[in-house]
Amino acid sequence: RGGCANSVDTRKFWVHGPSMPKASPSKAPLPKKPREPKKVKDVALNTMRVANYQAKLAVYEEEMAAYKEGQRERKADKRSAKQRLSASDAEPAAKRPTPARRETPEACAAGSAKAPRAPPAEPLRRLPQVLREEKEAAAAAQAAAEAA
């Protein structure tokens, strides 16, 4: 590879592109902690910077407490949903309420798409042996009808 010593190989960066944020994130964004101010020789400027930092830090701590509380609630909601699911799986099938389908007789008579359909009376595809037996039985019945 030729080129300048300072040139950067751009193929290493952004291979898959920047990650896109979710449309509706499930977790709240984590608040950022403010940076500590640099020490300055000027005492008045230094105290002003420290006071500003303390104010920002107090806001951050409140936001962080709210964030942690939200995460605890989220975890508790997940746990309770999991327990509800496992409790519903544990109860016997006889006690479970079955969803009742309510359809009017007119809808059934009209043959609506939502109407429950009965399975076909006979299988759609039969074995060749069964077909042969049916043909022989039909031929025998026809011969008996002609003889009579």
PDB file of N, CA and C in Angstrom, residues 79-143:
ATOM      1  N   ARG A  79     -41.282  -8.593  35.851  1.00  0.00           N
ATOM      2  CA  ARG A  79     -41.384  -9.737  36.754  1.00  0.00           C
ATOM      3  C   ARG A  79     -42.846 -10.120  36.962  1.00  0.00           C
ATOM      4  N   SER A  80     -43.725  -9.119  37.167  1.00  0.00           N
ATOM      5  CA  SER A  80     -45.138  -9.420  37.410  1.00  0.00           C
ATOM      6  C   SER A  80     -45.793  -9.997  36.151  1.00  0.00           C
ATOM      7  N   ALA A  81     -45.405  -9.504  34.981  1.00  0.00           N
ATOM      8  CA  ALA A  81     -45.948 -10.052  33.735  1.00  0.00           C
ATOM      9  C   ALA A  81     -45.514 -11.502  33.564  1.00  0.00           C
ATOM     10  N   LYS A  82     -44.278 -11.781  33.913  1.00  0.00           N
ATOM     11  CA  LYS A  82     -43.765 -13.151  33.812  1.00  0.00           C
ATOM     12  C   LYS A  82     -44.520 -14.075  34.763  1.00  0.00           C
ATOM     13  N   GLN A  83     -44.783 -13.568  35.995  1.00  0.00           N
ATOM     14  CA  GLN A  83     -45.513 -14.370  36.969  1.00  0.00           C
ATOM     15  C   GLN A  83     -46.947 -14.612  36.511  1.00  0.00           C
ATOM     16  N   ARG A  84     -47.572 -13.582  35.915  1.00  0.00           N
ATOM     17  CA  ARG A  84     -48.938 -13.756  35.423  1.00  0.00           C
ATOM     18  C   ARG A  84     -48.980 -14.822  34.337  1.00  0.00           C
ATOM     19  N   LEU A  85     -47.989 -14.782  33.441  1.00  0.00           N
ATOM     20  CA  LEU A  85     -47.947 -15.775  32.370  1.00  0.00           C
ATOM     21  C   LEU A  85     -47.745 -17.176  32.922  1.00  0.00           C
ATOM     22  N   SER A  86     -46.811 -17.320  33.867  1.00  0.00           N
ATOM     23  CA  SER A  86     -46.554 -18.650  34.418  1.00  0.00           C
ATOM     24  C   SER A  86     -47.750 -19.128  35.236  1.00  0.00           C
ATOM     25  N   ALA A  87     -48.478 -18.206  35.893  1.00  0.00           N
ATOM     26  CA  ALA A  87     -49.661 -18.586  36.663  1.00  0.00           C
ATOM     27  C   ALA A  87     -50.783 -19.037  35.733  1.00  0.00           C
ATOM     28  N   SER A  88     -50.930 -18.380  34.597  1.00  0.00           N
ATOM     29  CA  SER A  88     -51.986 -18.779  33.662  1.00  0.00           C
ATOM     30  C   SER A  88     -51.641 -20.117  33.005  1.00  0.00           C
ATOM     31  N   ASP A  89     -50.352 -20.398  32.827  1.00  0.00           N
ATOM     32  CA  ASP A  89     -49.962 -21.696  32.276  1.00  0.00           C
ATOM     33  C   ASP A  89     -50.156 -22.811  33.288  1.00  0.00           C
ATOM     34  N   ALA A  90     -50.052 -22.463  34.584  1.00  0.00           N
ATOM     35  CA  ALA A  90     -50.133 -23.481  35.618  1.00  0.00           C
ATOM     36  C   ALA A  90     -51.567 -23.950  35.840  1.00  0.00           C
ATOM     37  N   GLU A  91     -52.567 -23.079  35.631  1.00  0.00           N
ATOM     38  CA  GLU A  91     -53.944 -23.503  35.900  1.00  0.00           C
ATOM     39  C   GLU A  91     -54.400 -24.506  34.855  1.00  0.00           C
ATOM     40  N   PRO A  92     -55.237 -25.471  35.247  1.00  0.00           N
ATOM     41  CA  PRO A  92     -55.644 -26.517  34.308  1.00  0.00           C
ATOM     42  C   PRO A  92     -56.469 -25.950  33.164  1.00  0.00           C
ATOM     43  N   ALA A  93     -56.500 -26.703  32.065  1.00  0.00           N
ATOM     44  CA  ALA A  93     -57.170 -26.239  30.860  1.00  0.00           C
ATOM     45  C   ALA A  93     -58.679 -26.122  31.074  1.00  0.00           C
ATOM     46  N   ALA A  94     -59.246 -26.931  31.970  1.00  0.00           N
ATOM     47  CA  ALA A  94     -60.688 -26.888  32.210  1.00  0.00           C
ATOM     48  C   ALA A  94     -61.108 -25.560  32.824  1.00  0.00           C
ATOM     49  N   LYS A  95     -60.255 -24.951  33.621  1.00  0.00           N
ATOM     50  CA  LYS A  95     -60.592 -23.693  34.288  1.00  0.00           C
ATOM     51  C   LYS A  95     -60.359 -22.482  33.401  1.00  0.00           C
ATOM     52  N   ARG A  96     -59.585 -22.641  32.354  1.00  0.00           N
ATOM     53  CA  ARG A  96     -59.282 -21.506  31.484  1.00  0.00           C
ATOM     54  C   ARG A  96     -60.526 -21.095  30.710  1.00  0.00           C
ATOM     55  N   PRO A  97     -60.777 -19.817  30.612  1.00  0.00           N
ATOM     56  CA  PRO A  97     -61.930 -19.392  29.813  1.00  0.00           C
ATOM     57  C   PRO A  97     -61.619 -19.543  28.328  1.00  0.00           C
ATOM     58  N   THR A  98     -62.565 -20.138  27.613  1.00  0.00           N
ATOM     59  CA  THR A  98     -62.357 -20.317  26.182  1.00  0.00           C
ATOM     60  C   THR A  98     -62.986 -19.142  25.462  1.00  0.00           C
ATOM     61  N   PRO A  99     -62.319 -18.618  24.479  1.00  0.00           N
ATOM     62  CA  PRO A  99     -62.900 -17.485  23.752  1.00  0.00           C
ATOM     63  C   PRO A  99     -64.104 -17.955  22.937  1.00  0.00           C
ATOM     64  N   ALA A 100     -65.264 -17.389  23.210  1.00  0.00           N
ATOM     65  CA  ALA A 100     -66.491 -17.776  22.516  1.00  0.00           C
ATOM     66  C   ALA A 100     -66.631 -16.953  21.245  1.00  0.00           C
ATOM     67  N   ARG A 101     -66.936 -17.611  20.164  1.00  0.00           N
ATOM     68  CA  ARG A 101     -67.140 -16.910  18.903  1.00  0.00           C
ATOM     69  C   ARG A 101     -68.624 -16.653  18.750  1.00  0.00           C
ATOM     70  N   ARG A 102     -68.979 -15.399  18.640  1.00  0.00           N
ATOM     71  CA  ARG A 102     -70.388 -15.034  18.490  1.00  0.00           C
ATOM     72  C   ARG A 102     -70.615 -14.620  17.041  1.00  0.00           C
ATOM     73  N   GLU A 103     -71.418 -15.428  16.361  1.00  0.00           N
ATOM     74  CA  GLU A 103     -71.737 -15.105  14.979  1.00  0.00           C
ATOM     75  C   GLU A 103     -73.238 -15.228  14.786  1.00  0.00           C
ATOM     76  N   THR A 104     -73.752 -14.367  13.979  1.00  0.00           N
ATOM     77  CA  THR A 104     -75.181 -14.405  13.706  1.00  0.00           C
ATOM     78  C   THR A 104     -75.480 -15.506  12.709  1.00  0.00           C
ATOM     79  N   PRO A 105     -76.688 -16.067  12.751  1.00  0.00           N
ATOM     80  CA  PRO A 105     -77.043 -17.105  11.769  1.00  0.00           C
ATOM     81  C   PRO A 105     -76.980 -16.582  10.336  1.00  0.00           C
ATOM     82  N   GLU A 106     -77.266 -15.248  10.172  1.00  0.00           N
ATOM     83  CA  GLU A 106     -77.214 -14.676   8.827  1.00  0.00           C
ATOM     84  C   GLU A 106     -75.792 -14.738   8.270  1.00  0.00           C
ATOM     85  N   ALA A 107     -74.817 -14.458   9.161  1.00  0.00           N
ATOM     86  CA  ALA A 107     -73.423 -14.474   8.724  1.00  0.00           C
ATOM     87  C   ALA A 107     -73.002 -15.885   8.332  1.00  0.00           C
ATOM     88  N   CYS A 108     -73.481 -16.873   9.106  1.00  0.00           N
ATOM     89  CA  CYS A 108     -73.142 -18.260   8.776  1.00  0.00           C
ATOM     90  C   CYS A 108     -73.807 -18.672   7.468  1.00  0.00           C
ATOM     91  N   ALA A 109     -75.076 -18.241   7.271  1.00  0.00           N
ATOM     92  CA  ALA A 109     -75.795 -18.607   6.058  1.00  0.00           C
ATOM     93  C   ALA A 109     -75.157 -17.951   4.839  1.00  0.00           C
ATOM     94  N   ALA A 110     -74.660 -16.719   5.034  1.00  0.00           N
ATOM     95  CA  ALA A 110     -74.038 -16.016   3.920  1.00  0.00           C
ATOM     96  C   ALA A 110     -72.671 -16.596   3.588  1.00  0.00           C
ATOM     97  N   GLY A 111     -72.132 -17.398   4.518  1.00  0.00           N
ATOM     98  CA  GLY A 111     -70.825 -18.003   4.275  1.00  0.00           C
ATOM     99  C   GLY A 111     -69.713 -16.990   4.389  1.00  0.00           C
ATOM    100  N   SER A 112     -69.760 -16.201   5.443  1.00  0.00           N
ATOM    101  CA  SER A 112     -68.733 -15.173   5.627  1.00  0.00           C
ATOM    102  C   SER A 112     -67.380 -15.824   5.831  1.00  0.00           C
ATOM    103  N   ALA A 113     -66.339 -15.047   5.591  1.00  0.00           N
ATOM    104  CA  ALA A 113     -64.975 -15.569   5.723  1.00  0.00           C
ATOM    105  C   ALA A 113     -64.651 -15.897   7.166  1.00  0.00           C
ATOM    106  N   LYS A 114     -65.340 -15.221   8.114  1.00  0.00           N
ATOM    107  CA  LYS A 114     -65.056 -15.458   9.523  1.00  0.00           C
ATOM    108  C   LYS A 114     -65.771 -16.683  10.065  1.00  0.00           C
ATOM    109  N   ALA A 115     -66.736 -17.204   9.318  1.00  0.00           N
ATOM    110  CA  ALA A 115     -67.503 -18.349   9.794  1.00  0.00           C
ATOM    111  C   ALA A 115     -66.594 -19.560   9.930  1.00  0.00           C
ATOM    112  N   PRO A 116     -66.759 -20.340  11.003  1.00  0.00           N
ATOM    113  CA  PRO A 116     -65.916 -21.530  11.163  1.00  0.00           C
ATOM    114  C   PRO A 116     -66.265 -22.561  10.099  1.00  0.00           C
ATOM    115  N   ARG A 117     -65.275 -23.110   9.494  1.00  0.00           N
ATOM    116  CA  ARG A 117     -65.488 -24.079   8.433  1.00  0.00           C
ATOM    117  C   ARG A 117     -65.186 -25.484   8.956  1.00  0.00           C
ATOM    118  N   ALA A 118     -66.026 -26.422   8.554  1.00  0.00           N
ATOM    119  CA  ALA A 118     -65.829 -27.812   8.953  1.00  0.00           C
ATOM    120  C   ALA A 118     -64.717 -28.410   8.103  1.00  0.00           C
ATOM    121  N   PRO A 119     -63.956 -29.341   8.664  1.00  0.00           N
ATOM    122  CA  PRO A 119     -62.915 -29.983   7.857  1.00  0.00           C
ATOM    123  C   PRO A 119     -63.555 -30.805   6.747  1.00  0.00           C
ATOM    124  N   PRO A 120     -62.866 -31.030   5.650  1.00  0.00           N
ATOM    125  CA  PRO A 120     -63.454 -31.808   4.555  1.00  0.00           C
ATOM    126  C   PRO A 120     -63.822 -33.210   5.021  1.00  0.00           C
ATOM    127  N   ALA A 121     -64.952 -33.720   4.528  1.00  0.00           N
ATOM    128  CA  ALA A 121     -65.468 -35.010   4.974  1.00  0.00           C
ATOM    129  C   ALA A 121     -64.507 -36.140   4.629  1.00  0.00           C
ATOM    130  N   GLU A 122     -63.881 -36.054   3.479  1.00  0.00           N
ATOM    131  CA  GLU A 122     -62.942 -37.105   3.095  1.00  0.00           C
ATOM    132  C   GLU A 122     -61.616 -36.459   2.712  1.00  0.00           C
ATOM    133  N   PRO A 123     -60.546 -37.184   2.877  1.00  0.00           N
ATOM    134  CA  PRO A 123     -59.254 -36.592   2.545  1.00  0.00           C
ATOM    135  C   PRO A 123     -59.181 -36.242   1.061  1.00  0.00           C
ATOM    136  N   LEU A 124     -58.473 -35.168   0.764  1.00  0.00           N
ATOM    137  CA  LEU A 124     -58.394 -34.694  -0.611  1.00  0.00           C
ATOM    138  C   LEU A 124     -57.585 -35.628  -1.496  1.00  0.00           C
ATOM    139  N   ARG A 125     -56.590 -36.266  -0.924  1.00  0.00           N
ATOM    140  CA  ARG A 125     -55.714 -37.120  -1.718  1.00  0.00           C
ATOM    141  C   ARG A 125     -55.802 -38.540  -1.177  1.00  0.00           C
ATOM    142  N   ARG A 126     -56.205 -39.460  -2.008  1.00  0.00           N
ATOM    143  CA  ARG A 126     -56.345 -40.841  -1.543  1.00  0.00           C
ATOM    144  C   ARG A 126     -55.266 -41.722  -2.158  1.00  0.00           C
ATOM    145  N   LEU A 127     -55.044 -42.826  -1.519  1.00  0.00           N
ATOM    146  CA  LEU A 127     -54.053 -43.773  -2.022  1.00  0.00           C
ATOM    147  C   LEU A 127     -54.584 -44.450  -3.285  1.00  0.00           C
ATOM    148  N   PRO A 128     -53.706 -44.827  -4.203  1.00  0.00           N
ATOM    149  CA  PRO A 128     -54.150 -45.478  -5.447  1.00  0.00           C
ATOM    150  C   PRO A 128     -54.929 -46.767  -5.179  1.00  0.00           C
ATOM    151  N   GLN A 129     -54.562 -47.478  -4.141  1.00  0.00           N
ATOM    152  CA  GLN A 129     -55.245 -48.730  -3.822  1.00  0.00           C
ATOM    153  C   GLN A 129     -56.703 -48.452  -3.461  1.00  0.00           C
ATOM    154  N   VAL A 130     -56.947 -47.401  -2.674  1.00  0.00           N
ATOM    155  CA  VAL A 130     -58.313 -47.052  -2.292  1.00  0.00           C
ATOM    156  C   VAL A 130     -59.114 -46.654  -3.523  1.00  0.00           C
ATOM    157  N   LEU A 131     -58.486 -45.887  -4.412  1.00  0.00           N
ATOM    158  CA  LEU A 131     -59.172 -45.481  -5.641  1.00  0.00           C
ATOM    159  C   LEU A 131     -59.558 -46.699  -6.485  1.00  0.00           C
ATOM    160  N   ARG A 132     -58.642 -47.650  -6.591  1.00  0.00           N
ATOM    161  CA  ARG A 132     -58.905 -48.864  -7.367  1.00  0.00           C
ATOM    162  C   ARG A 132     -60.076 -49.633  -6.766  1.00  0.00           C
ATOM    163  N   GLU A 133     -60.086 -49.778  -5.425  1.00  0.00           N
ATOM    164  CA  GLU A 133     -61.171 -50.493  -4.749  1.00  0.00           C
ATOM    165  C   GLU A 133     -62.502 -49.782  -4.974  1.00  0.00           C
ATOM    166  N   GLU A 134     -62.503 -48.446  -4.931  1.00  0.00           N
ATOM    167  CA  GLU A 134     -63.742 -47.703  -5.155  1.00  0.00           C
ATOM    168  C   GLU A 134     -64.249 -47.896  -6.581  1.00  0.00           C
ATOM    169  N   LYS A 135     -63.326 -47.904  -7.556  1.00  0.00           N
ATOM    170  CA  LYS A 135     -63.730 -48.112  -8.948  1.00  0.00           C
ATOM    171  C   LYS A 135     -64.336 -49.505  -9.129  1.00  0.00           C
ATOM    172  N   GLU A 136     -63.701 -50.519  -8.500  1.00  0.00           N
ATOM    173  CA  GLU A 136     -64.220 -51.888  -8.608  1.00  0.00           C
ATOM    174  C   GLU A 136     -65.596 -51.991  -7.959  1.00  0.00           C
ATOM    175  N   ALA A 137     -65.777 -51.340  -6.800  1.00  0.00           N
ATOM    176  CA  ALA A 137     -67.070 -51.390  -6.120  1.00  0.00           C
ATOM    177  C   ALA A 137     -68.140 -50.693  -6.956  1.00  0.00           C
ATOM    178  N   ALA A 138     -67.782 -49.565  -7.585  1.00  0.00           N
ATOM    179  CA  ALA A 138     -68.727 -48.833  -8.416  1.00  0.00           C
ATOM    180  C   ALA A 138     -69.095 -49.663  -9.649  1.00  0.00           C
ATOM    181  N   ALA A 139     -68.100 -50.324 -10.235  1.00  0.00           N
ATOM    182  CA  ALA A 139     -68.367 -51.173 -11.415  1.00  0.00           C
ATOM    183  C   ALA A 139     -69.245 -52.353 -11.035  1.00  0.00           C
ATOM    184  N   ALA A 140     -69.018 -52.954  -9.872  1.00  0.00           N
ATOM    185  CA  ALA A 140     -69.846 -54.085  -9.420  1.00  0.00           C
ATOM    186  C   ALA A 140     -71.276 -53.620  -9.158  1.00  0.00           C
ATOM    187  N   ALA A 141     -71.422 -52.426  -8.541  1.00  0.00           N
ATOM    188  CA  ALA A 141     -72.771 -51.912  -8.281  1.00  0.00           C
ATOM    189  C   ALA A 141     -73.497 -51.613  -9.581  1.00  0.00           C
ATOM    190  N   GLN A 142     -72.781 -51.095 -10.585  1.00  0.00           N
ATOM    191  CA  GLN A 142     -73.390 -50.792 -11.874  1.00  0.00           C
ATOM    192  C   GLN A 142     -73.804 -52.084 -12.590  1.00  0.00           C
ATOM    193  N   ALA A 143     -72.944 -53.091 -12.489  1.00  0.00           N
ATOM    194  CA  ALA A 143     -73.253 -54.389 -13.120  1.00  0.00           C
ATOM    195  C   ALA A 143     -74.469 -55.028 -12.450  1.00  0.00           C
TER     196      ALA A 143
END
